[in-house]
mmCIF file of C-alpha atoms in Angstrom:
data_model
loop_
_atom_site.group_PDB
_atom_site.id
_atom_site.type_symbol
_atom_site.label_atom_id
_atom_site.label_comp_id
_atom_site.label_asym_id
_atom_site.label_seq_id
_atom_site.Cartn_x
_atom_site.Cartn_y
_atom_site.Cartn_z
ATOM 1 C CA MET A 3 5.804 26.151 -18.941
ATOM 2 C CA THR A 4 4.845 23.288 -21.211
ATOM 3 C CA PHE A 5 6.652 19.966 -21.437
ATOM 4 C CA SER A 6 8.243 20.998 -24.734
ATOM 5 C CA ASP A 7 9.544 24.197 -23.079
ATOM 6 C CA TRP A 8 11.268 22.089 -20.424
ATOM 7 C CA ILE A 9 12.778 19.896 -23.126
ATOM 8 C CA HIS A 10 14.152 22.992 -24.849
ATOM 9 C CA VAL A 11 15.582 24.309 -21.572
ATOM 10 C CA VAL A 12 17.296 21.016 -20.755
ATOM 11 C CA LEU A 13 18.784 20.555 -24.221
ATOM 12 C CA LEU A 14 19.930 24.172 -24.612
ATOM 13 C CA ALA A 15 21.528 24.182 -21.149
ATOM 14 C CA LEU A 16 23.359 20.959 -21.923
ATOM 15 C CA ILE A 17 24.472 22.338 -25.279
ATOM 16 C CA GLN A 18 25.831 25.460 -23.560
ATOM 17 C CA GLY A 19 27.656 23.471 -20.906
ATOM 18 C CA LEU A 20 29.114 20.860 -23.245
ATOM 19 C CA THR A 21 30.198 23.213 -26.026
ATOM 20 C CA GLU A 22 31.388 26.295 -24.105
ATOM 21 C CA PHE A 23 34.843 24.808 -23.519
ATOM 22 C CA LEU A 24 35.144 22.400 -26.450
ATOM 23 C CA PRO A 25 36.674 23.789 -29.687
ATOM 24 C CA ILE A 26 33.387 23.471 -31.590
ATOM 25 C CA SER A 27 31.611 26.816 -30.891
ATOM 26 C CA SER A 28 28.878 27.090 -28.273
ATOM 27 C CA SER A 29 27.323 30.124 -29.971
ATOM 28 C CA ALA A 30 26.849 28.209 -33.216
ATOM 29 C CA HIS A 31 25.208 25.282 -31.448
ATOM 30 C CA LEU A 32 22.852 27.599 -29.562
ATOM 31 C CA ILE A 33 21.860 29.477 -32.721
ATOM 32 C CA LEU A 34 21.247 26.375 -34.821
ATOM 33 C CA PRO A 35 18.180 24.996 -32.960
ATOM 34 C CA SER A 36 16.263 28.197 -33.706
ATOM 35 C CA GLN A 37 17.615 28.395 -37.266
ATOM 36 C CA LEU A 38 16.988 24.755 -38.198
ATOM 37 C CA LEU A 39 14.194 23.643 -35.855
ATOM 38 C CA GLY A 40 12.360 26.895 -35.186
ATOM 39 C CA TRP A 41 12.858 26.709 -31.419
ATOM 40 C CA PRO A 42 11.833 29.906 -29.617
ATOM 41 C CA ASP A 43 14.406 32.124 -27.917
ATOM 42 C CA GLN A 44 14.429 31.302 -24.182
ATOM 43 C CA GLY A 45 15.126 34.932 -23.310
ATOM 44 C CA LEU A 46 17.801 37.035 -21.639
ATOM 45 C CA ALA A 47 17.281 35.557 -18.172
ATOM 46 C CA PHE A 48 18.013 32.072 -19.486
ATOM 47 C CA ASP A 49 21.150 33.353 -21.254
ATOM 48 C CA VAL A 50 22.332 34.894 -17.988
ATOM 49 C CA GLY A 51 21.585 31.676 -16.115
ATOM 50 C CA VAL A 52 23.575 29.374 -18.395
ATOM 51 C CA HIS A 53 26.469 31.864 -18.491
ATOM 52 C CA VAL A 54 26.539 31.888 -14.690
ATOM 53 C CA GLY A 55 26.463 28.096 -14.735
ATOM 54 C CA THR A 56 29.496 27.762 -17.013
ATOM 55 C CA LEU A 57 31.310 30.485 -15.056
ATOM 56 C CA VAL A 58 30.788 28.619 -11.781
ATOM 57 C CA ALA A 59 32.093 25.433 -13.424
ATOM 58 C CA VAL A 60 35.355 26.893 -14.741
ATOM 59 C CA ILE A 61 36.076 28.858 -11.562
ATOM 60 C CA TYR A 62 35.416 25.785 -9.427
ATOM 61 C CA TYR A 63 37.676 23.576 -11.550
ATOM 62 C CA PHE A 64 40.529 26.111 -11.529
ATOM 63 C CA ARG A 65 39.766 27.425 -8.041
ATOM 64 C CA ALA A 66 43.318 26.882 -6.776
ATOM 65 C CA GLU A 67 44.922 28.623 -9.775
ATOM 66 C CA VAL A 68 42.367 31.425 -9.778
ATOM 67 C CA GLY A 69 42.843 32.053 -6.066
ATOM 68 C CA ARG A 70 46.627 32.218 -6.402
ATOM 69 C CA MET A 71 46.419 34.433 -9.494
ATOM 70 C CA CYS A 72 44.059 36.924 -7.852
ATOM 71 C CA GLN A 73 46.173 37.221 -4.715
ATOM 72 C CA ALA A 74 49.445 37.423 -6.628
ATOM 73 C CA SER A 75 48.057 39.954 -9.146
ATOM 74 C CA LEU A 76 47.070 42.281 -6.317
ATOM 75 C CA ALA A 77 50.440 41.726 -4.651
ATOM 76 C CA ALA A 78 52.178 42.619 -7.916
ATOM 77 C CA ILE A 79 50.666 46.110 -7.709
ATOM 78 C CA GLY A 80 52.638 46.551 -4.484
ATOM 79 C CA GLY A 81 55.820 45.362 -6.181
ATOM 80 C CA ARG A 82 55.814 41.695 -5.133
ATOM 81 C CA GLN A 83 56.346 39.801 -8.371
ATOM 82 C CA SER A 84 55.518 36.101 -8.852
ATOM 83 C CA GLU A 85 54.715 33.635 -11.621
ATOM 84 C CA ASP A 86 51.038 33.509 -10.596
ATOM 85 C CA GLY A 87 50.807 37.299 -10.590
ATOM 86 C CA ARG A 88 52.423 37.513 -14.009
ATOM 87 C CA LEU A 89 49.986 34.942 -15.411
ATOM 88 C CA GLY A 90 47.040 36.814 -13.897
ATOM 89 C CA TRP A 91 48.000 40.078 -15.568
ATOM 90 C CA LEU A 92 48.610 38.269 -18.875
ATOM 91 C CA VAL A 93 45.064 36.864 -18.689
ATOM 92 C CA ILE A 94 43.747 40.411 -18.229
ATOM 93 C CA LEU A 95 45.911 41.686 -21.100
ATOM 94 C CA ALA A 96 44.735 38.913 -23.425
ATOM 95 C CA THR A 97 41.101 39.751 -22.598
ATOM 96 C CA LEU A 98 41.293 43.389 -23.725
ATOM 97 C CA PRO A 99 41.130 42.764 -27.523
ATOM 98 C CA ALA A 100 37.945 40.708 -27.147
ATOM 99 C CA LEU A 101 36.314 43.403 -25.004
ATOM 100 C CA ALA A 102 37.268 46.121 -27.501
ATOM 101 C CA PHE A 103 36.145 44.108 -30.516
ATOM 102 C CA GLY A 104 32.897 43.163 -28.796
ATOM 103 C CA GLY A 105 32.130 46.767 -27.955
ATOM 104 C CA LEU A 106 32.822 47.994 -31.471
ATOM 105 C CA CYS A 107 31.437 45.189 -33.624
ATOM 106 C CA SER A 108 28.794 43.306 -31.630
ATOM 107 C CA THR A 109 25.870 44.973 -33.413
ATOM 108 C CA LEU A 110 27.384 44.265 -36.837
ATOM 109 C CA VAL A 111 27.976 40.619 -35.975
ATOM 110 C CA GLU A 112 24.479 40.305 -34.511
ATOM 111 C CA HIS A 113 22.939 41.467 -37.797
ATOM 112 C CA TYR A 114 25.171 39.648 -40.301
ATOM 113 C CA GLY A 115 26.951 36.851 -38.435
ATOM 114 C CA ARG A 116 24.134 34.568 -37.353
ATOM 115 C CA SER A 117 23.227 33.035 -40.725
ATOM 116 C CA ILE A 118 23.731 29.342 -41.448
ATOM 117 C CA LEU A 119 26.176 30.190 -44.249
ATOM 118 C CA VAL A 120 28.422 32.231 -41.951
ATOM 119 C CA ILE A 121 28.353 29.525 -39.269
ATOM 120 C CA ALA A 122 29.156 26.838 -41.850
ATOM 121 C CA ALA A 123 32.081 28.857 -43.247
ATOM 122 C CA THR A 124 33.631 29.663 -39.859
ATOM 123 C CA THR A 125 33.089 26.103 -38.635
ATOM 124 C CA LEU A 126 35.021 24.736 -41.624
ATOM 125 C CA ILE A 127 37.760 27.380 -41.877
ATOM 126 C CA PHE A 128 38.695 27.480 -38.216
ATOM 127 C CA GLY A 129 38.303 23.718 -37.913
ATOM 128 C CA VAL A 130 40.922 23.182 -40.632
ATOM 129 C CA LEU A 131 43.160 25.781 -38.978
ATOM 130 C CA LEU A 132 42.854 23.974 -35.635
ATOM 131 C CA GLY A 133 43.863 20.678 -37.251
ATOM 132 C CA TRP A 134 46.836 22.281 -38.986
ATOM 133 C CA ALA A 135 48.022 23.890 -35.746
ATOM 134 C CA ASP A 136 47.679 20.616 -33.835
ATOM 135 C CA ILE A 137 49.659 18.652 -36.434
ATOM 136 C CA LYS A 138 52.318 21.249 -37.268
ATOM 137 C CA GLY A 139 52.727 22.958 -33.890
ATOM 138 C CA PRO A 140 55.965 21.955 -32.116
ATOM 139 C CA ARG A 141 54.181 21.732 -28.727
ATOM 140 C CA VAL A 142 57.349 22.390 -26.707
ATOM 141 C CA ARG A 143 56.402 25.494 -24.689
ATOM 142 C CA ARG A 144 54.563 25.717 -21.379
ATOM 143 C CA ASN A 145 52.691 28.632 -19.831
ATOM 144 C CA GLU A 146 55.744 29.568 -17.775
ATOM 145 C CA SER A 147 57.230 30.931 -21.014
ATOM 146 C CA LEU A 148 54.110 32.934 -21.921
ATOM 147 C CA GLY A 149 54.978 36.549 -22.656
ATOM 148 C CA VAL A 150 53.213 39.813 -23.437
ATOM 149 C CA ARG A 151 53.423 39.268 -27.199
ATOM 150 C CA ASP A 152 51.994 35.745 -26.823
ATOM 151 C CA ALA A 153 49.125 37.014 -24.649
ATOM 152 C CA LEU A 154 48.249 39.771 -27.136
ATOM 153 C CA THR A 155 48.368 37.333 -30.074
ATOM 154 C CA ILE A 156 46.067 34.868 -28.301
ATOM 155 C CA GLY A 157 43.842 37.765 -27.211
ATOM 156 C CA LEU A 158 43.510 39.039 -30.775
ATOM 157 C CA ALA A 159 42.599 35.531 -31.894
ATOM 158 C CA GLN A 160 39.988 35.348 -29.138
ATOM 159 C CA ALA A 161 38.379 38.530 -30.480
ATOM 160 C CA LEU A 162 37.462 36.613 -33.651
ATOM 161 C CA ALA A 163 35.259 34.316 -31.570
ATOM 162 C CA LEU A 164 32.542 36.967 -31.555
ATOM 163 C CA ILE A 165 31.691 35.562 -34.995
ATOM 164 C CA PRO A 166 29.432 32.508 -34.467
ATOM 165 C CA GLY A 167 31.023 29.231 -35.483
ATOM 166 C CA THR A 168 34.575 30.339 -34.718
ATOM 167 C CA SER A 169 34.719 28.908 -31.160
ATOM 168 C CA ARG A 170 36.427 30.936 -28.459
ATOM 169 C CA SER A 171 38.237 27.936 -27.016
ATOM 170 C CA GLY A 172 39.030 26.637 -30.500
ATOM 171 C CA ILE A 173 40.644 29.825 -31.791
ATOM 172 C CA THR A 174 42.630 30.498 -28.610
ATOM 173 C CA ILE A 175 43.917 26.915 -28.504
ATOM 174 C CA THR A 176 44.779 27.196 -32.204
ATOM 175 C CA ALA A 177 46.749 30.395 -31.603
ATOM 176 C CA SER A 178 48.576 28.853 -28.637
ATOM 177 C CA LEU A 179 49.497 25.729 -30.609
ATOM 178 C CA MET A 180 50.789 27.872 -33.462
ATOM 179 C CA LEU A 181 52.957 29.741 -30.943
ATOM 180 C CA GLY A 182 54.498 26.432 -29.909
ATOM 181 C CA PHE A 183 52.652 25.686 -26.653
ATOM 182 C CA ASP A 184 51.764 22.113 -25.737
ATOM 183 C CA ARG A 185 48.127 21.021 -25.723
ATOM 184 C CA GLN A 186 47.640 21.123 -21.952
ATOM 185 C CA SER A 187 49.139 24.615 -21.636
ATOM 186 C CA ALA A 188 47.079 25.871 -24.591
ATOM 187 C CA ALA A 189 43.834 24.461 -23.181
ATOM 188 C CA ARG A 190 44.424 25.629 -19.615
ATOM 189 C CA PHE A 191 45.241 29.186 -20.679
ATOM 190 C CA SER A 192 42.176 29.173 -22.934
ATOM 191 C CA PHE A 193 39.960 28.101 -20.020
ATOM 192 C CA LEU A 194 41.443 30.741 -17.715
ATOM 193 C CA LEU A 195 40.823 33.331 -20.447
ATOM 194 C CA SER A 196 37.168 32.315 -20.524
ATOM 195 C CA ILE A 197 36.578 33.591 -16.982
ATOM 196 C CA PRO A 198 36.783 37.368 -17.607
ATOM 197 C CA VAL A 199 35.058 36.968 -20.992
ATOM 198 C CA ILE A 200 32.105 35.070 -19.494
ATOM 199 C CA ILE A 201 31.909 37.623 -16.657
ATOM 200 C CA ALA A 202 31.809 40.480 -19.191
ATOM 201 C CA ALA A 203 29.201 38.780 -21.411
ATOM 202 C CA GLY A 204 27.060 37.803 -18.445
ATOM 203 C CA SER A 205 27.236 41.321 -16.995
ATOM 204 C CA LEU A 206 26.082 42.879 -20.263
ATOM 205 C CA LYS A 207 23.196 40.436 -20.543
ATOM 206 C CA THR A 208 22.247 41.118 -16.911
ATOM 207 C CA LEU A 209 22.106 44.872 -17.608
ATOM 208 C CA GLU A 210 19.932 44.218 -20.656
ATOM 209 C CA LEU A 211 17.660 42.043 -18.537
ATOM 210 C CA LEU A 212 17.305 44.710 -15.844
ATOM 211 C CA ARG A 213 16.529 47.393 -18.421
ATOM 212 C CA SER A 214 13.966 45.244 -20.196
ATOM 213 C CA GLY A 215 11.904 44.743 -17.053
ATOM 214 C CA SER A 216 10.516 41.512 -18.479
ATOM 215 C CA GLU A 217 9.066 38.785 -16.291
ATOM 216 C CA THR A 218 11.439 35.960 -15.411
ATOM 217 C CA GLN A 219 10.618 32.282 -15.064
ATOM 218 C CA TRP A 220 13.116 31.547 -12.326
ATOM 219 C CA GLU A 221 12.556 27.802 -12.374
ATOM 220 C CA MET A 222 13.700 27.767 -16.017
ATOM 221 C CA VAL A 223 16.737 29.947 -15.222
ATOM 222 C CA GLY A 224 17.696 27.810 -12.219
ATOM 223 C CA MET A 225 17.398 24.561 -14.150
ATOM 224 C CA GLY A 226 19.459 25.990 -17.009
ATOM 225 C CA ALA A 227 22.189 27.243 -14.679
ATOM 226 C CA ILE A 228 22.493 23.923 -12.828
ATOM 227 C CA LEU A 229 22.565 21.788 -15.975
ATOM 228 C CA ALA A 230 25.032 24.104 -17.729
ATOM 229 C CA SER A 231 27.311 24.107 -14.675
ATOM 230 C CA VAL A 232 27.347 20.335 -14.168
ATOM 231 C CA SER A 233 27.812 19.538 -17.861
ATOM 232 C CA ALA A 234 30.528 22.201 -18.254
ATOM 233 C CA LEU A 235 32.443 20.890 -15.245
ATOM 234 C CA ALA A 236 32.324 17.340 -16.595
ATOM 235 C CA CYS A 237 33.376 18.612 -20.013
ATOM 236 C CA ILE A 238 36.436 20.469 -18.664
ATOM 237 C CA TYR A 239 37.530 17.474 -16.599
ATOM 238 C CA LEU A 240 37.206 14.945 -19.429
ATOM 239 C CA PHE A 241 38.662 17.266 -22.071
ATOM 240 C CA LEU A 242 41.863 17.888 -20.107
ATOM 241 C CA LYS A 243 42.095 14.221 -19.103
ATOM 242 C CA TRP A 244 41.851 12.903 -22.669
ATOM 243 C CA LEU A 245 43.469 15.809 -24.532
ATOM 244 C CA ASP A 246 46.999 14.433 -24.852
ATOM 245 C CA ARG A 247 45.632 11.022 -25.827
ATOM 246 C CA VAL A 248 43.191 12.055 -28.564
ATOM 247 C CA GLY A 249 44.465 15.496 -29.614
ATOM 248 C CA MET A 250 42.336 17.891 -31.642
ATOM 249 C CA ILE A 251 41.587 15.722 -34.662
ATOM 250 C CA PRO A 252 38.228 14.344 -33.363
ATOM 251 C CA PHE A 253 36.991 17.922 -32.929
ATOM 252 C CA VAL A 254 38.334 18.875 -36.354
ATOM 253 C CA LEU A 255 36.459 15.981 -37.954
ATOM 254 C CA TYR A 256 33.286 16.925 -36.091
ATOM 255 C CA ARG A 257 33.599 20.503 -37.331
ATOM 256 C CA LEU A 258 34.105 19.352 -40.915
ATOM 257 C CA ILE A 259 31.036 17.094 -40.788
ATOM 258 C CA LEU A 260 28.944 19.834 -39.171
ATOM 259 C CA GLY A 261 30.191 22.515 -41.556
ATOM 260 C CA PHE A 262 29.452 20.526 -44.705
ATOM 261 C CA ALA A 263 26.054 19.470 -43.329
ATOM 262 C CA LEU A 264 25.196 23.125 -42.739
ATOM 263 C CA LEU A 265 26.313 24.009 -46.247
ATOM 264 C CA GLY A 266 23.978 21.317 -47.532
ATOM 265 C CA VAL A 267 21.090 22.775 -45.515
ATOM 266 C CA TRP A 268 21.849 26.272 -46.790
ATOM 267 C CA PHE A 269 21.988 25.216 -50.462
ATOM 268 C CA VAL A 270 18.797 23.135 -50.209
ATOM 269 C CA SER A 271 16.765 25.773 -48.336
#
């Protein structure tokens, strides 16, 4: 690997880690370097590595909640009901729309959803929607009041995140705020929802990698996974720490600036 390849690996891994859980769209930020700067695709193995890195980060941060949810969800099958078990099954329920939408529409999105114009439009539209939800949402509910209808609504919103620029965390937080949940509850449920989605995406990419039989530069994959994990963990910690203080408006403003800049690039090119 050349020095420039290492630079690309470091920057792309940091982009993945820092944007996976912020409401600004990781997929858009990973597509843009190749679209605007002509950076080469780092390959399936690298994609798997950074997905594993972000997965490790979110599971580690929520390790206590995840452990309780897994145990309680299994216990619920035997008839022992609990709040943790209920939340675990609601996470699974909210994941189903995204899995169905991904299976049915991934090829269509891959062909038509990766253009700068699409990313600019989704960045602007869903950024404005996030700001509206943050300002107008009553923010009085907590996850203890989360029900089946809420989980399905948030899950359907999450399915839209297959379109680059939407932001999985952004659209699920938006939906939660519109349903009346407070910022912390909205963000924490969004992060818990990311776990099965990242597992599913990483598993699919791993199968593709195994079928391709291509050579893997493991040093690149390892570096990407470590950097993505560390940056994602720091991002989750700081986001939840500052969320109630700063709200969503800084991310909305960032999305508006990015969206209009991308529109300018598209019209000029």
